[in-house]
């Protein structure tokens, strides 16, 4: 197992180094992880809401059973059947305990739904933050590439405006130099 552990550690270190050298990929990986967490949380919330609905249905059913046994208790008491009334009261009490248990479970589900929704909100905020950083990094990377391309092209290929500006300057100097030579020749002739 030592060889596999070493290989695994080596690969993890190389991956971490690669991600440090390519932060935009690290942001993309983080974004994907957050998307997955958001999806998992949404599935959990949907599952918990389904369980809550089932729990509510069970509570309603239990409440109807309690009501039915309560009516039976009253009927048995009114008929003077104390043994039936006592058994019916025991059944009613058991159903009340069961109903209370189910109510507690439903409250637990409601709390889990609230916590999951809070977690979902935090994940969404974090994902927006990371998305903004990824967009920022992409913009910076694009600007750096554009700047590098401009610098490279500017160094190897002079732009036409610079070339035409150089030609205009060249022309001005030639006129001035020609004018200066003519004046020099006139002075020499005038001597």
Short mmCIF file of C-alpha atoms in Angstrom, two decimals, residues 58-120:
data_model
loop_
_atom_site.label_atom_id
_atom_site.label_comp_id
_atom_site.label_asym_id
_atom_site.label_seq_id
_atom_site.Cartn_x
_atom_site.Cartn_y
_atom_site.Cartn_z
CA UNK A 58 -49.77 10.38 8.59
CA UNK A 59 -50.55 12.92 11.32
CA UNK A 60 -53.92 13.67 9.72
CA UNK A 61 -54.67 9.96 9.46
CA UNK A 62 -53.67 9.43 13.10
CA UNK A 63 -55.84 12.38 14.17
CA UNK A 64 -58.82 10.82 12.40
CA UNK A 65 -58.14 7.50 14.16
CA UNK A 66 -57.92 9.29 17.52
CA UNK A 67 -61.25 10.97 16.82
CA UNK A 68 -62.82 7.64 15.86
CA UNK A 69 -61.58 5.94 19.08
CA UNK A 70 -62.65 8.91 21.18
CA UNK A 71 -66.20 8.50 19.84
CA UNK A 72 -66.02 4.75 20.63
CA UNK A 73 -64.92 5.52 24.21
CA UNK A 74 -67.96 7.74 24.64
CA UNK A 75 -70.31 5.13 23.11
CA UNK A 76 -68.94 2.37 25.36
CA UNK A 77 -69.25 4.59 28.48
CA UNK A 78 -72.81 5.58 27.55
CA UNK A 79 -73.71 1.91 27.05
CA UNK A 80 -72.17 1.01 30.41
CA UNK A 81 -69.47 -1.18 28.82
CA UNK A 82 -66.57 -0.13 31.04
CA UNK A 83 -64.25 -2.91 29.79
CA UNK A 84 -64.70 -1.76 26.17
CA UNK A 85 -64.40 1.89 27.22
CA UNK A 86 -61.12 1.21 29.04
CA UNK A 87 -59.67 -0.70 26.06
CA UNK A 88 -60.80 2.08 23.71
CA UNK A 89 -59.19 4.69 25.99
CA UNK A 90 -55.92 2.71 25.92
CA UNK A 91 -56.06 2.62 22.13
CA UNK A 92 -56.81 6.37 22.01
CA UNK A 93 -53.87 7.08 24.35
CA UNK A 94 -51.53 4.97 22.20
CA UNK A 95 -52.67 6.84 19.10
CA UNK A 96 -52.10 10.17 20.89
CA UNK A 97 -48.52 9.11 21.73
CA UNK A 98 -48.00 8.02 18.14
CA UNK A 99 -49.42 11.33 16.89
CA UNK A 100 -47.12 13.29 19.20
CA UNK A 101 -44.15 11.27 17.95
CA UNK A 102 -45.07 11.95 14.33
CA UNK A 103 -45.58 15.63 15.14
CA UNK A 104 -42.08 15.78 16.61
CA UNK A 105 -40.67 14.07 13.51
CA UNK A 106 -42.46 16.56 11.28
CA UNK A 107 -41.04 19.46 13.30
CA UNK A 108 -37.57 17.92 12.88
CA UNK A 109 -38.16 17.75 9.12
CA UNK A 110 -39.23 21.40 9.08
CA UNK A 111 -36.02 22.37 10.89
CA UNK A 112 -33.91 20.34 8.45
CA UNK A 113 -35.69 22.01 5.52
CA UNK A 114 -35.01 25.45 7.00
CA UNK A 115 -31.34 24.57 7.58
CA UNK A 116 -31.02 23.17 4.06
CA UNK A 117 -32.57 26.30 2.58
CA UNK A 118 -30.18 28.44 4.61
CA UNK A 119 -27.28 26.31 3.36
CA UNK A 120 -28.57 26.65 -0.20
#
